[in-house]
Coordinates of N, CA and C in Angstrom, one line a residue:
X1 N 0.8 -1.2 0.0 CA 0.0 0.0 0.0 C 0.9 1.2 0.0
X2 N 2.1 1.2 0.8 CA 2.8 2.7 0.8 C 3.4 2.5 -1.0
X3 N 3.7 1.4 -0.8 CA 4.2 1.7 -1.9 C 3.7 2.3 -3.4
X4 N 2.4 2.1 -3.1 CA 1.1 3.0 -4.4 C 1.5 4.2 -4.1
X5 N 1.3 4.3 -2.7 CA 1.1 6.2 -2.4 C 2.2 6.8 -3.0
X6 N 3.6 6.0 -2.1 CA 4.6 6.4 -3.2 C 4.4 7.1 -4.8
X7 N 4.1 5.9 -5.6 CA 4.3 5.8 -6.7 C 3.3 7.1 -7.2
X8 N 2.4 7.1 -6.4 CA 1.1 8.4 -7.4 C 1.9 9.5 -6.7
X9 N 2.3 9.6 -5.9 CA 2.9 11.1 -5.2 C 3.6 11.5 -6.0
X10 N 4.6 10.5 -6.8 CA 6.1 10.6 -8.0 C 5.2 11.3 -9.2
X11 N 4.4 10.5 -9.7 CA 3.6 11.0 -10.6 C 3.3 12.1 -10.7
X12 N 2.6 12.4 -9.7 CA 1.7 13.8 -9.5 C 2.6 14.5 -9.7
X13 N 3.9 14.6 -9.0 CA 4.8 15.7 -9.4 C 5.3 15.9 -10.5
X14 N 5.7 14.6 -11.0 CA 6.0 14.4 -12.4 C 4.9 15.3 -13.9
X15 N 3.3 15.1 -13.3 CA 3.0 15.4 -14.3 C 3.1 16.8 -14.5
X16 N 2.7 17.2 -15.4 CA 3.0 18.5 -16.3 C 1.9 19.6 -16.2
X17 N 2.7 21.0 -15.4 CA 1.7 21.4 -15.3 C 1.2 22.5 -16.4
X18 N -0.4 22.1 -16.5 CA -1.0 23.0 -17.3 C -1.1 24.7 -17.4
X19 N -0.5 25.1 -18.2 CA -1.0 26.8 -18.4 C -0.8 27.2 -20.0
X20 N -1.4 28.5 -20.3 CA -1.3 28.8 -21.4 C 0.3 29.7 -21.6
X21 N 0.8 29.6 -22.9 CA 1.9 30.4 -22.9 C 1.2 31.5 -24.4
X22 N 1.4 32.6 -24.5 CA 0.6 33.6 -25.2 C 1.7 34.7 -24.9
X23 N 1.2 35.4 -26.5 CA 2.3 37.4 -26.4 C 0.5 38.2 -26.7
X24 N 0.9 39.2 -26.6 CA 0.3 39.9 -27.3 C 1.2 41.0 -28.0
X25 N 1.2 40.8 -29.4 CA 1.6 40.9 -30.8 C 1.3 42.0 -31.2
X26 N 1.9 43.4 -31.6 CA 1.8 44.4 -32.2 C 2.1 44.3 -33.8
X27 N 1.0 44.2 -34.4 CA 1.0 43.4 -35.5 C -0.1 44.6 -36.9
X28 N 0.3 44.7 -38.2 CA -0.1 45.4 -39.3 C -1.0 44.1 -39.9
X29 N -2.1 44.7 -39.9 CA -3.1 43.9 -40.0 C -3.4 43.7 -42.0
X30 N -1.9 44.4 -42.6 CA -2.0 44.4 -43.7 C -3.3 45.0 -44.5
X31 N -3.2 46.6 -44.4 CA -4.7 47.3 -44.6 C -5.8 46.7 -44.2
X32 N -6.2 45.6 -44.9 CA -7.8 45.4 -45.1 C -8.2 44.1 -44.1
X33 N -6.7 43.7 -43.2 CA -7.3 42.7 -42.1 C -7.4 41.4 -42.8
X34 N -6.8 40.7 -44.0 CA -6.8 39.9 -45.0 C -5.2 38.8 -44.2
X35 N -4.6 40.0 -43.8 CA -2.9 39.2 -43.5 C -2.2 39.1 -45.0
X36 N -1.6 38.5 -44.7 CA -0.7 37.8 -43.5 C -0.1 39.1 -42.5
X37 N -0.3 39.3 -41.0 CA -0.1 39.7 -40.1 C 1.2 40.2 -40.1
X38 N 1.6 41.1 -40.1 CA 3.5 41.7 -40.0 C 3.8 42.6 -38.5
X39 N 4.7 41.9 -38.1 CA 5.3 42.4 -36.8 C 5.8 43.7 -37.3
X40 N 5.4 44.7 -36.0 CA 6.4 45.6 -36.2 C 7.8 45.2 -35.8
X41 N 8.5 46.0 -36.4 CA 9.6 45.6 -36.3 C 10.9 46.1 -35.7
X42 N 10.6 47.1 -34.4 CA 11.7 46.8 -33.5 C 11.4 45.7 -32.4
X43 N 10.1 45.6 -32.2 CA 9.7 44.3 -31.2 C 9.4 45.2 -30.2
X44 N 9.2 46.2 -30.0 CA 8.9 47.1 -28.8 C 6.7 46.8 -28.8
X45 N 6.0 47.1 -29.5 CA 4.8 46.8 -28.9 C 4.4 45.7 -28.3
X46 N 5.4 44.3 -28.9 CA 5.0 43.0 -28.6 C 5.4 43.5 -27.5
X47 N 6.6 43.2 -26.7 CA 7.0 43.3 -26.0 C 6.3 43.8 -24.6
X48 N 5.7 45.3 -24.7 CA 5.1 46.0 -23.7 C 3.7 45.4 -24.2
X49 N 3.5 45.4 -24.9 CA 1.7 44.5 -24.4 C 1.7 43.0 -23.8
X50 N 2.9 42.4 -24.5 CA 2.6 41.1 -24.0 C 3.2 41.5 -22.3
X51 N 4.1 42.4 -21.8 CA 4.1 42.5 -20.0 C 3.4 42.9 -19.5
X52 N 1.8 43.8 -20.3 CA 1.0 45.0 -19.8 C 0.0 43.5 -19.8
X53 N -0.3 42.6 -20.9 CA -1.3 41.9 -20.3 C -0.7 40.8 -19.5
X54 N 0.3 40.5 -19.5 CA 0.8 39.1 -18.8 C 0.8 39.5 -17.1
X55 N 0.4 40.9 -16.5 CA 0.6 41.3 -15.6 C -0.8 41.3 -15.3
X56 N -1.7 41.9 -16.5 CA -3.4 41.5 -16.1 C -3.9 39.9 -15.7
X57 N -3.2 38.8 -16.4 CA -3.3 37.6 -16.1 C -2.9 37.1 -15.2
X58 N -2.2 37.8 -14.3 CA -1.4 37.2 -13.0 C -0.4 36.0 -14.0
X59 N 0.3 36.8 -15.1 CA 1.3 35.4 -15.5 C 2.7 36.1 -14.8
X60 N 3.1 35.2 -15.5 CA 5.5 35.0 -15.7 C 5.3 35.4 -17.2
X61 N 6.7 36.0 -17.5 CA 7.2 36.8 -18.7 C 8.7 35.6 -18.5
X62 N 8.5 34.9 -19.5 CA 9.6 34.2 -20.1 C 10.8 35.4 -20.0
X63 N 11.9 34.9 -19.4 CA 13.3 36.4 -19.3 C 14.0 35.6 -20.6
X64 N 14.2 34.9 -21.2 CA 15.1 34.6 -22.1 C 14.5 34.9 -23.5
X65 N 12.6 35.3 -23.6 CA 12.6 35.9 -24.3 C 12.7 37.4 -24.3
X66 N 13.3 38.2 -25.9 CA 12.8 39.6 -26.1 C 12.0 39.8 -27.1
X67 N 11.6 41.3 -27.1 CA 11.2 41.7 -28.1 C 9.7 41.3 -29.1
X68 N 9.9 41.0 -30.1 CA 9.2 39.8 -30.8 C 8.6 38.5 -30.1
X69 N 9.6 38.2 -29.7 CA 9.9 36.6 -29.2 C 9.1 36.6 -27.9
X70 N 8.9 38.0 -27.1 CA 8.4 37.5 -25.5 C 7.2 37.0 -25.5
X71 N 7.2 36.3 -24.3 CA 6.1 35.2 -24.2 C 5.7 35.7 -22.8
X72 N 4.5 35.1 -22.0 CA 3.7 34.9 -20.9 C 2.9 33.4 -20.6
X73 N 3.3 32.9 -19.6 CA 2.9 31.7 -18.9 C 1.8 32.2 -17.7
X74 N 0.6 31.7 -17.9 CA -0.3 31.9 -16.7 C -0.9 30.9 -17.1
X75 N -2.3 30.6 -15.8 CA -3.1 29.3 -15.7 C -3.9 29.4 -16.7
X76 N -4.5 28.2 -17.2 CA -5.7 28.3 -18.9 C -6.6 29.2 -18.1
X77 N -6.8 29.6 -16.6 CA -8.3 30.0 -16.1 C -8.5 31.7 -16.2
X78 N -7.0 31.9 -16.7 CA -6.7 33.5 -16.6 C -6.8 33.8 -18.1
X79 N -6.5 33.0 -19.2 CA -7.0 33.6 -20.5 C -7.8 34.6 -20.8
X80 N -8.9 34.4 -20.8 CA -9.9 35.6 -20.9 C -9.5 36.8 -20.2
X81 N -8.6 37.2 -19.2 CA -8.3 38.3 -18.5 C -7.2 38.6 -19.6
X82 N -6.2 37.7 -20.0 CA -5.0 38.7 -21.0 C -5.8 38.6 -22.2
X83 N -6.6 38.1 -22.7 CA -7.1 38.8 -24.0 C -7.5 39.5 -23.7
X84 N -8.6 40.0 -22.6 CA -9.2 41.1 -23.0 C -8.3 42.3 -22.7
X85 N -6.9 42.0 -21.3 CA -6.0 43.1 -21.7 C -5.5 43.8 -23.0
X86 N -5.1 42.9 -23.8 CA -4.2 42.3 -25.1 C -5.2 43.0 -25.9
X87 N -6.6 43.3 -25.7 CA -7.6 43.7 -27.1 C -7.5 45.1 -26.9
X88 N -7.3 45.8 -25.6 CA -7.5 46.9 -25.1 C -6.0 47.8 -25.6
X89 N -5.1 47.0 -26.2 CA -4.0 48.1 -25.9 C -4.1 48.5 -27.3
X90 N -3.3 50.1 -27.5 CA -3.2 50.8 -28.2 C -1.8 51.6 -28.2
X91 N -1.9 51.9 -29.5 CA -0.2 53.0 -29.2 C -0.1 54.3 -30.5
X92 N -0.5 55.1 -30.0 CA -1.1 56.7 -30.5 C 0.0 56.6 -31.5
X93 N 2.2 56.3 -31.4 CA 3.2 56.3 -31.9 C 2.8 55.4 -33.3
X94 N 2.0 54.4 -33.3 CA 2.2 53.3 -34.2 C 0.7 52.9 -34.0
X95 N 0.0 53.6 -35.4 CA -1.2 53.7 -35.7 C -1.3 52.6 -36.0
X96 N -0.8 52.4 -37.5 CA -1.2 51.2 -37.9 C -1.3 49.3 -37.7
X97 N -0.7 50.0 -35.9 CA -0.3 48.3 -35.8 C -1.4 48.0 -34.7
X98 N -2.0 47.0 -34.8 CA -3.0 46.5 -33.6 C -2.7 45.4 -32.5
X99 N -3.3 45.4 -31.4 CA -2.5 44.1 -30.9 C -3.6 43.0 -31.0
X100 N -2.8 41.4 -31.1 CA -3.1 40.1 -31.3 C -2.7 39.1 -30.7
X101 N -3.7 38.6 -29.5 CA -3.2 37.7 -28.8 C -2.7 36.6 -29.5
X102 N -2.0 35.8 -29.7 CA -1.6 34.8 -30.4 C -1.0 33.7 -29.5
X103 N -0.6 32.1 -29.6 CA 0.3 31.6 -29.1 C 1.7 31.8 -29.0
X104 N 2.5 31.4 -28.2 CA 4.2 31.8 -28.5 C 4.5 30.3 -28.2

């Protein structure tokens, strides 16, 4: 019998825990919203939207990524809080770019 409890305790730890990883994307919607999607291109809106919502979702900001590349880890139960952060941002500097939650 210890020896099950053992065994599912190893497990449990072992298994993998669930969360979403997501940016939100400062992205040129290619005029007409058709795509294909173009990053801006210093990586500065990804960047501050994906920490401005990753902070709404009570996530972690991946440190090894930048720029482009940054990501956010939080629980699947917080999703709907970073999109709707993520839908809300804007940047008066860079009209034509919108933000888009996406996977990383």
């Amino acid at each position: 019998m210890k020896v099950l409890i053992v065994i599912a305790a190893i497990a449990t730890l072992l298994a993998p825990i669930h969360g979403a990883r997501r940016q939100c994307a400062g992205v040129d919607a290619n005029r007409n919203g058709s795509g294909p999607y173009e990053y801006e291109g210093s990586g500065f809106l990804t960047a501050d939207w994906t920490q401005k919502s990753c902070a709404a979702a009570g996530g972690s900001i991946d440190p090894n990524k930048k720029g482009n590349q940054k990501c956010c880890t939080f629980t699947d139960s917080r999703l709907g809080d970073f999109k709707r952060a993520c839908d809300g941002q804007k940047a008066a500097n860079y009209p034509k770019f919108s933000s888009f939650s996406q996977l990383c």
